[in-house]
Amino acid sequence: MKVLLVGAGLSGAVIGRELAEAGHDCRIIDSRPHIAGNCYTDRDSDTGVMMHVYGPHIFHTDDEGVWDYVNRFAEFVPFQNRVKTTAQGRVYSLPINLLTINQFFGTTLRPEEARAFIESKADTSIADPQTFEEQALRFVGPELYQAFFKGYTEKQWGCSPTELPASILKRLPVRFNYDDNYFFHRFQGMPRDGYTAMVAAILDHPRITVDLNTDYHPDMAADADHVFWSGPLDGYFDYRLGRLGYRTLDFERFTEHGDYQGCAVMNYGDREVPHTRITEHKHFSPWESHEDTVCYREYSREAEPGDTPYYPIRLVKEKALLEQYVELAHTTPGVTFVGRLGTYRYLDMDVTIREALDTAAAFRTGGNTVGAFATSPL
Ligand code: FAD
Ligand code: UDP
C-alpha cells in the first residue's frame, strides 16, 4: 500500500518505519526544514553545544519495549534530570523532596517527620482534588504551593491554577527522601548524538521517502491509500470549527563563557520574573566539554495563528471544541490522527512511540479499518 505520513516527528517516523518494514511504501512530509519534530536537536555553530531547539527533551520510560526500540536506533547515555528552582530569593531542589522541605522551612526533619509535617500543612478537607490548586493545597499545603507552583503555573498556562485540572500537577512527585531525580521511570537517558540522529536512523529505510519544507495539501492524499496525520487536529480541517487553544514558547537565546548556571534547568517560581525557566543546553550532554555555553530563557504565551503549538490547553472551552473535531474526524475516511498534535494531548516521547508502534501494528493487521484516532483524545 502507499501511505502518506504528515509530520516527520517521532509519530510519523516510527509509524513510517514499522509500515516500511511490513512492505508498505511510505512518503513522509514535513513543513519544517528538518526531521524529528519538536525533539529536533542541532549543534550550535558558535559553541558546538548540542541544542534542544524546541525546548529540553529528556527520555524517560517504564516501557521496556519502547526502551529497546530507541536503543536500536541510538546509543543512549544514562542521564537524570535534576531541576533547581529559584523562588523568593533562594535556590531549591525540585521536585519537592526532603532537601526542599528542610531548606524551605529551616528544619532538619527525617522522612516520616516530614511526611507528618507536610500533612499538617495540607488541606485535608479536600477529599477529591479537581483543580491544580486543590491538588497542591491537598498535598503540599499553602507555603510550598505559593513559592513553587502558583506563580510558575500562572506564567506557564496564562490562567489561574483554579482553572487548571489536577492532572497537570500530578506529573510531579513529592518525595520524603533526598532523591532529586525529576522523573521516576526505570529507563532514563539522552541519545549521545542527539534526537535528530536517532530519528534519521529510524527513517533510514529504502521504502521511506522524506520531503521537507513541504506543507500538506489535500491533493496529496489522492496518491495514497491511507494518511497518518500528526499535524494539529484542527489544522487538518482548516480550523473550520475554530481554533483549539495552545500555549507556545518564546526562547531568548544567549551565550556566555564558561558555565552560566551550573545545571541544565533552573525554574523561576516567582510571578514577577517574566520567564518560567532557563535551560543551559551543554548540561544535557555532560559527557561533552565546551568552553562557551548557550542558554534559553523561556517565556510562555497563548499561541496565535502561525506560532508553533506546544502545549494543548484542555480547559472546558477547548474540550467542547475538541469533541466537535473528534466527531468530524470519525466521519473522515482514510485518515488516522496520531501524536501530540493529531490527538491534542500532552504526550511524552515514550508514549508517543508506544502509540505509534501500536497504531502501525493495528494498521498492518486491519488495513484501512483502523479507527480515525490512534487513541481517543476525549
Ligand atoms: P511533533 O514532534 O510535534 O511532530 C509533528 C510534525 O508535524 C512537526 O515536525 C510539524 O512540522 C509537522 N506538521 C504539522 N503540520 C503539518 C502540515 N500541515 N504539513 C506538513 N507537516 C506538518 N517528551 C519527553 O518524553 N521528555 C521531555 O523532556 C519532553 N520535553 C518537552 C518539552 C517541550 C517544550 C515540549 C513542547 C514537548 C516535550 N516533550 C517531551 C514531548 C515531545 O516533544 C513529544 O512527545 C514528541 O515531539 C511528539 O512527537 P510527534 O511526532 O507526535 O509530534
Ligand atoms: N510546575 C510548577 N513549578 C515548577 C515546575 C512545574 O508550577 O517549578 C507546574 C507547571 O504548571 C507545569 C506542571 O507543574 O506545567 C508540570 O510540570 P512539568 O515539569 O512536567 O512541565 P513540562 O515538562 O510540561 O513543562
Short mmCIF file of N, CA and C and ligand atoms in Angstrom, two decimals, residues 6-12 29-32 34 36-39 54-60 183 214-216 229-232 249 251 277 298 310-311 338-341 346-350 352, ligand 1:
data_model
loop_
_atom_site.label_atom_id
_atom_site.label_comp_id
_atom_site.label_asym_id
_atom_site.label_seq_id
_atom_site.Cartn_x
_atom_site.Cartn_y
_atom_site.Cartn_z
N VAL A 6 1.99 12.62 7.48
CA VAL A 6 2.21 14.07 7.61
C VAL A 6 2.88 14.33 8.95
N GLY A 7 4.11 14.83 8.88
CA GLY A 7 4.90 15.08 10.09
C GLY A 7 6.05 14.08 10.19
N ALA A 8 7.27 14.60 10.26
CA ALA A 8 8.46 13.73 10.39
C ALA A 8 8.99 13.73 11.81
N GLY A 9 8.09 13.92 12.79
CA GLY A 9 8.46 13.79 14.20
C GLY A 9 8.47 12.31 14.57
N LEU A 10 8.46 12.03 15.86
CA LEU A 10 8.52 10.64 16.31
C LEU A 10 7.33 9.83 15.81
N SER A 11 6.14 10.44 15.81
CA SER A 11 4.94 9.70 15.36
C SER A 11 5.11 9.25 13.92
N GLY A 12 5.38 10.20 13.04
CA GLY A 12 5.49 9.89 11.61
C GLY A 12 6.64 8.93 11.34
N ILE A 29 6.07 13.71 4.85
CA ILE A 29 6.31 15.14 4.55
C ILE A 29 6.36 15.92 5.87
N ASP A 30 7.08 17.04 5.83
CA ASP A 30 7.07 17.94 6.98
C ASP A 30 7.24 19.37 6.48
N SER A 31 6.46 20.25 7.06
CA SER A 31 6.55 21.65 6.62
C SER A 31 7.85 22.30 7.09
N ARG A 32 8.46 21.74 8.13
CA ARG A 32 9.72 22.29 8.62
C ARG A 32 10.89 21.88 7.72
N HIS A 34 13.47 20.41 8.64
CA HIS A 34 14.22 19.34 9.28
C HIS A 34 13.28 18.24 9.77
N ALA A 36 12.44 15.17 12.83
CA ALA A 36 12.46 14.99 14.30
C ALA A 36 11.46 15.86 15.07
N GLY A 37 10.68 16.68 14.36
CA GLY A 37 9.62 17.44 15.03
C GLY A 37 10.16 18.24 16.20
N ASN A 38 9.46 18.20 17.31
CA ASN A 38 9.85 19.02 18.47
C ASN A 38 11.04 18.46 19.23
N CYS A 39 11.44 17.24 18.92
CA CYS A 39 12.62 16.67 19.58
C CYS A 39 13.90 17.10 18.88
N TYR A 54 13.69 23.01 20.29
CA TYR A 54 12.31 23.35 20.69
C TYR A 54 12.08 23.09 22.18
N GLY A 55 13.12 23.22 22.97
CA GLY A 55 12.98 23.02 24.41
C GLY A 55 13.58 21.69 24.85
N PRO A 56 13.89 21.58 26.14
CA PRO A 56 14.63 20.42 26.64
C PRO A 56 13.85 19.12 26.55
N HIS A 57 14.53 18.07 26.09
CA HIS A 57 13.90 16.76 25.96
C HIS A 57 14.73 15.69 26.66
N ILE A 58 14.16 15.12 27.70
CA ILE A 58 14.83 14.04 28.43
C ILE A 58 14.01 12.77 28.23
N PHE A 59 14.68 11.72 27.81
CA PHE A 59 13.96 10.48 27.54
C PHE A 59 13.81 9.67 28.83
N HIS A 60 12.57 9.31 29.16
CA HIS A 60 12.33 8.52 30.37
C HIS A 60 11.11 7.64 30.14
N PHE A 183 12.36 12.56 37.30
CA PHE A 183 11.46 11.51 36.83
C PHE A 183 11.64 10.25 37.67
N THR A 214 7.69 20.90 3.09
CA THR A 214 6.52 20.52 2.28
C THR A 214 5.27 20.53 3.16
N ASP A 215 4.39 21.47 2.84
CA ASP A 215 3.12 21.56 3.56
C ASP A 215 2.14 20.56 2.98
N TYR A 216 1.32 20.02 3.84
CA TYR A 216 0.28 19.10 3.34
C TYR A 216 -0.71 19.85 2.46
N TRP A 229 -1.90 11.39 10.13
CA TRP A 229 -1.79 12.84 10.32
C TRP A 229 -1.24 13.13 11.73
N SER A 230 -0.03 13.68 11.81
CA SER A 230 0.49 14.07 13.14
C SER A 230 0.61 15.58 13.27
N GLY A 231 -0.06 16.31 12.35
CA GLY A 231 -0.17 17.76 12.50
C GLY A 231 -1.32 18.09 13.43
N PRO A 232 -1.62 19.38 13.63
CA PRO A 232 -2.72 19.74 14.52
C PRO A 232 -4.07 19.22 14.00
N LEU A 249 5.90 28.78 23.13
CA LEU A 249 7.05 29.23 23.91
C LEU A 249 7.92 30.15 23.07
N PHE A 251 11.84 31.44 23.01
CA PHE A 251 13.15 31.15 23.59
C PHE A 251 14.08 32.33 23.31
N ARG A 277 11.68 29.55 32.98
CA ARG A 277 12.90 28.80 33.31
C ARG A 277 14.04 29.19 32.36
N GLU A 298 13.13 31.04 28.79
CA GLU A 298 11.89 30.52 28.20
C GLU A 298 10.66 31.29 28.69
N TYR A 310 2.68 24.30 21.22
CA TYR A 310 3.46 23.43 22.12
C TYR A 310 2.59 22.62 23.08
N TYR A 311 1.87 23.33 23.93
CA TYR A 311 1.09 22.62 24.96
C TYR A 311 -0.40 22.78 24.68
N VAL A 338 -2.78 10.96 14.75
CA VAL A 338 -1.81 10.40 15.71
C VAL A 338 -0.99 11.50 16.36
N GLY A 339 -0.33 11.14 17.45
CA GLY A 339 0.69 12.00 18.05
C GLY A 339 0.12 13.13 18.88
N ARG A 340 1.01 14.00 19.25
CA ARG A 340 0.73 15.05 20.21
C ARG A 340 -0.26 16.07 19.66
N LEU A 341 -0.06 16.46 18.40
CA LEU A 341 -0.93 17.47 17.82
C LEU A 341 -2.19 16.83 17.24
N TYR A 346 -1.03 16.16 25.74
CA TYR A 346 0.36 16.27 26.14
C TYR A 346 0.94 14.86 26.17
N LEU A 347 1.81 14.53 25.26
CA LEU A 347 2.39 13.18 25.22
C LEU A 347 3.89 13.25 25.37
N ASP A 348 4.44 12.48 26.29
CA ASP A 348 5.88 12.34 26.35
C ASP A 348 6.35 11.48 25.18
N MET A 349 7.66 11.53 24.94
CA MET A 349 8.19 10.82 23.78
C MET A 349 7.92 9.32 23.85
N ASP A 350 8.06 8.75 25.04
CA ASP A 350 7.88 7.29 25.13
C ASP A 350 6.45 6.88 24.82
N THR A 352 4.38 8.61 22.94
CA THR A 352 4.23 8.84 21.50
C THR A 352 4.72 7.62 20.71
P1 FAD B 1 5.81 16.64 16.72
O1 FAD B 1 7.18 16.41 17.22
O2 FAD B 1 5.14 17.92 17.04
O3 FAD B 1 5.84 16.44 15.12
C1 FAD B 1 4.78 16.83 14.28
C2 FAD B 1 5.38 17.31 12.97
O4 FAD B 1 4.33 17.56 12.04
C3 FAD B 1 6.17 18.64 13.10
O5 FAD B 1 7.50 18.47 12.69
C4 FAD B 1 5.40 19.60 12.20
O6 FAD B 1 6.25 20.49 11.50
C5 FAD B 1 4.70 18.64 11.22
N1 FAD B 1 3.50 19.23 10.63
C6 FAD B 1 2.46 19.79 11.30
N2 FAD B 1 1.52 20.21 10.42
C7 FAD B 1 1.98 19.92 9.19
C8 FAD B 1 1.46 20.13 7.88
N3 FAD B 1 0.26 20.71 7.66
N4 FAD B 1 2.19 19.70 6.81
C9 FAD B 1 3.40 19.11 7.00
N5 FAD B 1 3.92 18.88 8.22
C10 FAD B 1 3.24 19.29 9.30
N6 FAD B 1 8.80 14.45 25.99
C11 FAD B 1 9.60 13.69 26.79
O7 FAD B 1 9.49 12.46 26.78
N7 FAD B 1 10.55 14.27 27.59
C12 FAD B 1 10.74 15.61 27.64
O8 FAD B 1 11.61 16.09 28.38
C13 FAD B 1 9.91 16.43 26.82
N8 FAD B 1 10.05 17.77 26.85
C14 FAD B 1 9.25 18.54 26.07
C15 FAD B 1 9.42 19.92 26.12
C16 FAD B 1 8.61 20.74 25.35
C17 FAD B 1 8.81 22.23 25.41
C18 FAD B 1 7.60 20.16 24.50
C19 FAD B 1 6.71 21.02 23.69
C20 FAD B 1 7.45 18.78 24.45
C21 FAD B 1 8.26 17.95 25.23
N9 FAD B 1 8.14 16.57 25.18
C22 FAD B 1 8.93 15.80 25.98
C23 FAD B 1 7.15 15.91 24.29
C24 FAD B 1 7.71 15.55 22.88
O9 FAD B 1 8.12 16.73 22.24
C25 FAD B 1 6.63 14.82 22.09
O10 FAD B 1 6.30 13.62 22.71
C26 FAD B 1 7.01 14.48 20.65
O11 FAD B 1 7.64 15.54 20.00
C27 FAD B 1 5.77 14.13 19.88
O12 FAD B 1 6.08 13.74 18.55
P2 FAD B 1 5.00 13.92 17.39
O13 FAD B 1 5.62 13.29 16.18
O14 FAD B 1 3.67 13.42 17.81
O15 FAD B 1 4.82 15.49 17.22
#
